[in-house]
Amino acid sequence: MKFGIRFKKSAVFGLLGTTLMLASACSGISQADLDAAKQQATAAEQKTAAAQKDAATKQQELTAAQQKLADAQKKALPAGTSMLVGAKLMPPRTPAATPVPGSTPAPRPTPPPSLYEPVPFVVYIEPLTSSHGNLKVSDKDVIAGSIACTGSTVFKRGMNLVMRFEVFDTSTGKRLTDKDGATIKLRMQNGDEKTARFGQRAGGRNPTAPFMWVTQWDIPLNYPLGALTYELDIATKDGRKYTWKPPFLILPDEDTRLQVIE
């Protein structure tokens, strides 16, 4: 390819030389002017070749630098690390075992019998951040969410945790409300209890806002870091009682419970 290009350039410059010679013969251009024109053409060709070579060299240097950076980043991670999430190094997930051809695959887990038993109530719940807090340090609010009423599973000590939820009575198929005379309490794992109230979201500022149960709890400043569990104690006017616990998954590299991170 390069030979073809050089051949074409030589042909062009040869044609140019022939043209210049003819022009010299017809118009009386001196041999010195003709030689100077040839030298300029040759210099332009050499300059173009030098620029192409310089560009190729810089591209090689850039490729080498990128490879060097990739190698340095790889060496900076501990052995076995597969990804970096925020500031926490996560170990690689354990791949699922591949069945040996011809072997009998392991049986799938069987749900416990309690899963098929009827439940008196069904709960839908939303853990939310709050834009204010009630705990005080040096006469100032401690920690507040940057955006109010945002669903989250991660909180900090001093934050105001808001719980909004709906409860459905499976015996009637109706939503449980304050008109039913029901009492619902949020019970945290440290023993704190908060009685929920039934009302319209946003304090009625929006007439189309939904009505839900709501309560809130200030996370103590000395609360231990880690998982945060809770329960809902439901009591109805006719004497029925039920404790609802949120389902969660716990694995070495995964925990779906609420978390207090700092």
CSV table of C-alpha atoms in Angstrom, one decimal:
chain,number,residue,atom,x,y,z
A,1,MET,CA,0.0,0.0,0.0
A,2,LYS,CA,2.8,2.4,0.9
A,3,PHE,CA,4.6,1.4,-2.3
A,4,GLY,CA,1.6,2.3,-4.3
A,5,ILE,CA,1.3,5.6,-2.7
A,6,ARG,CA,4.9,6.4,-3.3
A,7,PHE,CA,4.7,5.3,-6.9
A,8,LYS,CA,1.7,7.6,-7.5
A,9,LYS,CA,3.6,10.5,-5.8
A,10,SER,CA,6.6,9.8,-8.0
A,11,ALA,CA,4.4,9.8,-11.1
A,12,VAL,CA,2.8,13.0,-10.0
A,13,PHE,CA,6.1,14.7,-9.4
A,14,GLY,CA,7.5,13.3,-12.6
A,15,LEU,CA,4.5,14.7,-14.5
A,16,LEU,CA,5.1,18.0,-12.7
A,17,GLY,CA,8.7,17.9,-13.7
A,18,THR,CA,7.8,17.3,-17.3
A,19,THR,CA,5.2,20.0,-17.2
A,20,LEU,CA,7.7,22.4,-15.7
A,21,MET,CA,10.2,21.6,-18.4
A,22,LEU,CA,7.6,22.1,-21.1
A,23,ALA,CA,6.6,25.4,-19.5
A,24,SER,CA,10.2,26.4,-19.3
A,25,ALA,CA,10.7,25.7,-23.0
A,26,CYS,CA,7.6,27.6,-24.0
A,27,SER,CA,7.8,30.5,-21.6
A,28,GLY,CA,11.5,30.9,-21.2
A,29,ILE,CA,11.7,29.8,-17.4
A,30,SER,CA,15.3,29.5,-16.4
A,31,GLN,CA,16.8,26.1,-15.4
A,32,ALA,CA,17.5,27.6,-11.9
A,33,ASP,CA,13.8,28.4,-11.3
A,34,LEU,CA,12.9,24.9,-12.5
A,35,ASP,CA,15.4,23.3,-10.1
A,36,ALA,CA,14.0,25.4,-7.2
A,37,ALA,CA,10.5,24.3,-7.9
A,38,LYS,CA,11.6,20.7,-7.9
A,39,GLN,CA,13.3,21.2,-4.6
A,40,GLN,CA,10.2,22.7,-3.0
A,41,ALA,CA,8.1,19.8,-4.2
A,42,THR,CA,10.6,17.3,-2.8
A,43,ALA,CA,10.7,19.2,0.5
A,44,ALA,CA,6.9,19.1,0.8
A,45,GLU,CA,6.9,15.4,0.2
A,46,GLN,CA,9.5,14.8,2.9
A,47,LYS,CA,7.6,17.1,5.3
A,48,THR,CA,4.4,15.1,4.8
A,49,ALA,CA,6.2,11.8,5.4
A,50,ALA,CA,7.8,13.1,8.6
A,51,ALA,CA,4.3,14.3,9.9
A,52,GLN,CA,2.8,10.8,9.2
A,53,LYS,CA,5.7,9.1,11.0
A,54,ASP,CA,5.4,11.5,14.0
A,55,ALA,CA,1.6,10.8,14.2
A,56,ALA,CA,2.3,7.0,14.2
A,57,THR,CA,4.9,7.4,17.0
A,58,LYS,CA,2.5,9.4,19.2
A,59,GLN,CA,-0.3,6.9,18.7
A,60,GLN,CA,2.1,4.1,19.9
A,61,GLU,CA,3.0,6.2,22.9
A,62,LEU,CA,-0.6,6.8,23.8
A,63,THR,CA,-1.4,3.0,23.5
A,64,ALA,CA,1.5,2.2,25.8
A,65,ALA,CA,0.4,4.8,28.4
A,66,GLN,CA,-3.2,3.4,28.4
A,67,GLN,CA,-1.9,-0.1,28.9
A,68,LYS,CA,0.4,1.0,31.7
A,69,LEU,CA,-2.5,2.7,33.4
A,70,ALA,CA,-4.7,-0.4,33.1
A,71,ASP,CA,-1.9,-2.5,34.6
A,72,ALA,CA,-1.5,-0.1,37.5
A,73,GLN,CA,-5.2,-0.1,38.3
A,74,LYS,CA,-5.3,-3.9,38.2
A,75,LYS,CA,-2.3,-4.2,40.6
A,76,ALA,CA,-3.9,-1.7,43.0
A,77,LEU,CA,-6.9,-4.0,43.8
A,78,PRO,CA,-6.4,-6.9,46.2
A,79,ALA,CA,-6.3,-10.4,44.7
A,80,GLY,CA,-9.7,-11.8,43.9
A,81,THR,CA,-11.4,-8.4,43.8
A,82,SER,CA,-13.9,-8.2,41.0
A,83,MET,CA,-15.5,-4.8,41.3
A,84,LEU,CA,-15.3,-1.6,43.3
A,85,VAL,CA,-18.6,-0.2,44.6
A,86,GLY,CA,-18.3,3.2,46.1
A,87,ALA,CA,-15.5,2.9,48.7
A,88,LYS,CA,-16.2,-0.8,49.5
A,89,LEU,CA,-14.3,-3.6,47.8
A,90,MET,CA,-16.6,-6.4,46.9
A,91,PRO,CA,-15.4,-10.0,46.6
A,92,PRO,CA,-16.4,-11.9,43.4
A,93,ARG,CA,-19.7,-13.8,43.6
A,94,THR,CA,-19.4,-17.5,43.9
A,95,PRO,CA,-20.6,-19.0,40.6
A,96,ALA,CA,-23.3,-21.5,40.6
A,97,ALA,CA,-22.1,-25.1,40.5
A,98,THR,CA,-22.3,-26.6,37.0
A,99,PRO,CA,-24.0,-30.0,37.0
A,100,VAL,CA,-21.8,-32.8,35.8
A,101,PRO,CA,-23.2,-34.2,32.5
A,102,GLY,CA,-25.3,-37.3,33.2
A,103,SER,CA,-25.6,-36.5,37.0
A,104,THR,CA,-28.9,-35.7,38.8
A,105,PRO,CA,-29.2,-32.0,39.5
A,106,ALA,CA,-29.7,-30.9,43.1
A,107,PRO,CA,-33.4,-30.6,44.1
A,108,ARG,CA,-34.7,-27.1,44.3
A,109,PRO,CA,-35.5,-25.8,47.8
A,110,THR,CA,-38.9,-26.7,49.0
A,111,PRO,CA,-41.0,-23.8,50.5
A,112,PRO,CA,-41.9,-24.4,54.2
A,113,PRO,CA,-45.5,-25.4,54.9
A,114,SER,CA,-46.1,-22.0,56.7
A,115,LEU,CA,-45.8,-20.3,53.3
A,116,TYR,CA,-49.1,-21.8,52.3
A,117,GLU,CA,-51.0,-21.0,55.5
A,118,PRO,CA,-53.4,-18.1,55.4
A,119,VAL,CA,-52.3,-14.8,56.8
A,120,PRO,CA,-54.7,-12.3,58.5
A,121,PHE,CA,-53.1,-9.2,57.1
A,122,VAL,CA,-50.9,-8.1,54.1
A,123,VAL,CA,-48.6,-5.1,54.5
A,124,TYR,CA,-47.0,-2.8,52.0
A,125,ILE,CA,-44.4,-0.6,53.6
A,126,GLU,CA,-42.0,2.3,52.5
A,127,PRO,CA,-38.9,3.2,54.6
A,128,LEU,CA,-38.3,6.9,53.8
A,129,THR,CA,-35.7,9.5,54.5
A,130,SER,CA,-36.7,12.8,56.2
A,131,SER,CA,-35.5,16.4,55.6
A,132,HIS,CA,-35.5,17.1,59.4
A,133,GLY,CA,-34.5,15.4,62.6
A,134,ASN,CA,-35.5,15.8,66.2
A,135,LEU,CA,-32.1,14.9,67.9
A,136,LYS,CA,-30.0,17.8,68.9
A,137,VAL,CA,-26.2,18.2,69.2
A,138,SER,CA,-24.9,21.7,70.1
A,139,ASP,CA,-28.4,23.1,69.5
A,140,LYS,CA,-28.4,22.0,65.9
A,141,ASP,CA,-30.3,19.2,64.1
A,142,VAL,CA,-28.1,16.2,63.6
A,143,ILE,CA,-28.5,14.5,60.2
A,144,ALA,CA,-31.2,15.1,57.7
A,145,GLY,CA,-31.9,13.5,54.3
A,146,SER,CA,-31.0,15.8,51.4
A,147,ILE,CA,-34.4,15.0,49.8
A,148,ALA,CA,-37.5,14.5,51.9
A,149,CYS,CA,-39.7,11.4,51.6
A,150,THR,CA,-37.2,9.5,49.4
A,151,GLY,CA,-37.3,5.7,49.6
A,152,SER,CA,-34.1,4.3,51.0
A,153,THR,CA,-32.7,1.2,52.8
A,154,VAL,CA,-29.5,3.0,54.0
A,155,PHE,CA,-29.5,5.5,56.9
A,156,LYS,CA,-27.1,7.3,59.3
A,157,ARG,CA,-27.3,7.7,63.0
A,158,GLY,CA,-29.2,10.8,63.9
A,159,MET,CA,-31.5,10.6,60.9
A,160,ASN,CA,-35.3,10.6,61.1
A,161,LEU,CA,-36.6,7.4,59.7
A,162,VAL,CA,-40.1,7.6,58.3
A,163,MET,CA,-42.3,4.5,57.8
A,164,ARG,CA,-45.4,4.8,55.6
A,165,PHE,CA,-47.5,1.7,55.0
A,166,GLU,CA,-50.8,0.2,54.1
A,167,VAL,CA,-52.4,-2.8,55.8
A,168,PHE,CA,-55.0,-5.1,54.1
A,169,ASP,CA,-57.4,-7.4,56.0
A,170,THR,CA,-57.4,-10.7,54.1
A,171,SER,CA,-60.7,-11.7,55.8
A,172,THR,CA,-62.6,-8.8,54.3
A,173,GLY,CA,-60.3,-7.8,51.5
A,174,LYS,CA,-60.5,-4.2,52.7
A,175,ARG,CA,-57.8,-1.7,53.7
A,176,LEU,CA,-57.3,-1.3,57.4
A,177,THR,CA,-58.0,2.3,58.6
A,178,ASP,CA,-58.4,4.3,61.8
A,179,LYS,CA,-62.2,4.0,61.4
A,180,ASP,CA,-61.8,0.3,62.1
A,181,GLY,CA,-60.5,1.0,65.6
A,182,ALA,CA,-57.2,-0.7,64.7
A,183,THR,CA,-53.9,0.1,66.5
A,184,ILE,CA,-50.6,-0.3,64.8
A,185,LYS,CA,-47.2,0.1,66.4
A,186,LEU,CA,-43.7,0.1,64.9
A,187,ARG,CA,-41.3,-1.8,67.1
A,188,MET,CA,-37.6,-1.5,66.5
A,189,GLN,CA,-35.0,-4.1,67.4
A,190,ASN,CA,-33.7,-2.0,70.4
A,191,GLY,CA,-37.2,-2.0,71.9
A,192,ASP,CA,-38.4,1.5,70.9
A,193,GLU,CA,-42.0,1.6,69.9
A,194,LYS,CA,-43.9,4.2,67.9
A,195,THR,CA,-47.7,4.3,67.4
A,196,ALA,CA,-48.7,4.9,63.8
A,197,ARG,CA,-51.5,7.3,62.8
A,198,PHE,CA,-53.7,7.1,59.7
A,199,GLY,CA,-53.8,10.3,57.6
A,200,GLN,CA,-53.2,11.9,54.2
A,201,ARG,CA,-49.7,12.3,52.9
A,202,ALA,CA,-48.1,15.7,52.8
A,203,GLY,CA,-50.4,16.9,55.5
A,204,GLY,CA,-53.3,17.4,53.1
A,205,ARG,CA,-51.4,20.0,51.1
A,206,ASN,CA,-52.3,18.0,48.0
A,207,PRO,CA,-56.0,16.9,47.9
A,208,THR,CA,-55.2,14.0,45.7
A,209,ALA,CA,-52.4,12.6,48.0
A,210,PRO,CA,-53.1,9.0,49.3
A,211,PHE,CA,-54.1,8.2,52.8
A,212,MET,CA,-51.7,5.8,54.6
A,213,TRP,CA,-50.4,4.8,58.0
A,214,VAL,CA,-47.3,6.7,59.1
A,215,THR,CA,-44.9,6.9,61.9
A,216,GLN,CA,-41.3,8.0,62.4
A,217,TRP,CA,-38.3,7.2,64.6
A,218,ASP,CA,-35.0,9.0,65.3
A,219,ILE,CA,-32.0,6.7,65.0
A,220,PRO,CA,-30.1,7.1,68.2
A,221,LEU,CA,-26.6,8.6,67.9
A,222,ASN,CA,-25.1,5.5,69.7
A,223,TYR,CA,-27.0,3.0,67.6
A,224,PRO,CA,-24.8,0.1,66.5
A,225,LEU,CA,-23.8,0.1,62.9
A,226,GLY,CA,-25.1,-2.7,60.7
A,227,ALA,CA,-28.5,-4.2,60.0
A,228,LEU,CA,-31.7,-2.5,61.4
A,229,THR,CA,-34.7,-4.7,61.9
A,230,TYR,CA,-38.2,-3.8,62.9
A,231,GLU,CA,-41.7,-5.3,63.2
A,232,LEU,CA,-45.3,-4.0,63.0
A,233,ASP,CA,-47.7,-5.0,65.8
A,234,ILE,CA,-51.3,-4.9,64.5
A,235,ALA,CA,-54.2,-5.1,66.8
A,236,THR,CA,-57.9,-4.8,65.7
A,237,LYS,CA,-61.0,-3.7,67.5
A,238,ASP,CA,-62.4,-7.3,67.5
A,239,GLY,CA,-59.3,-8.6,69.4
A,240,ARG,CA,-57.2,-10.0,66.6
A,241,LYS,CA,-53.4,-9.5,67.0
A,242,TYR,CA,-50.7,-10.1,64.4
A,243,THR,CA,-47.0,-9.3,64.2
A,244,TRP,CA,-45.7,-8.6,60.7
A,245,LYS,CA,-42.0,-9.0,60.0
A,246,PRO,CA,-40.5,-7.8,56.7
A,247,PRO,CA,-38.9,-10.6,54.6
A,248,PHE,CA,-35.2,-10.2,54.0
A,249,LEU,CA,-32.3,-12.1,52.5
A,250,ILE,CA,-28.9,-12.5,54.2
A,251,LEU,CA,-25.8,-13.8,52.3
A,252,PRO,CA,-22.1,-13.2,52.8
A,253,ASP,CA,-22.1,-10.5,50.2
A,254,GLU,CA,-25.7,-9.4,50.4
A,255,ASP,CA,-28.1,-8.2,53.1
A,256,THR,CA,-31.5,-6.7,52.2
A,257,ARG,CA,-32.3,-5.5,55.7
A,258,LEU,CA,-32.2,-1.7,56.5
A,259,GLN,CA,-28.7,-0.6,57.2
A,260,VAL,CA,-27.1,2.0,59.5
A,261,ILE,CA,-23.9,2.9,57.8
A,262,GLU,CA,-22.3,5.6,60.0
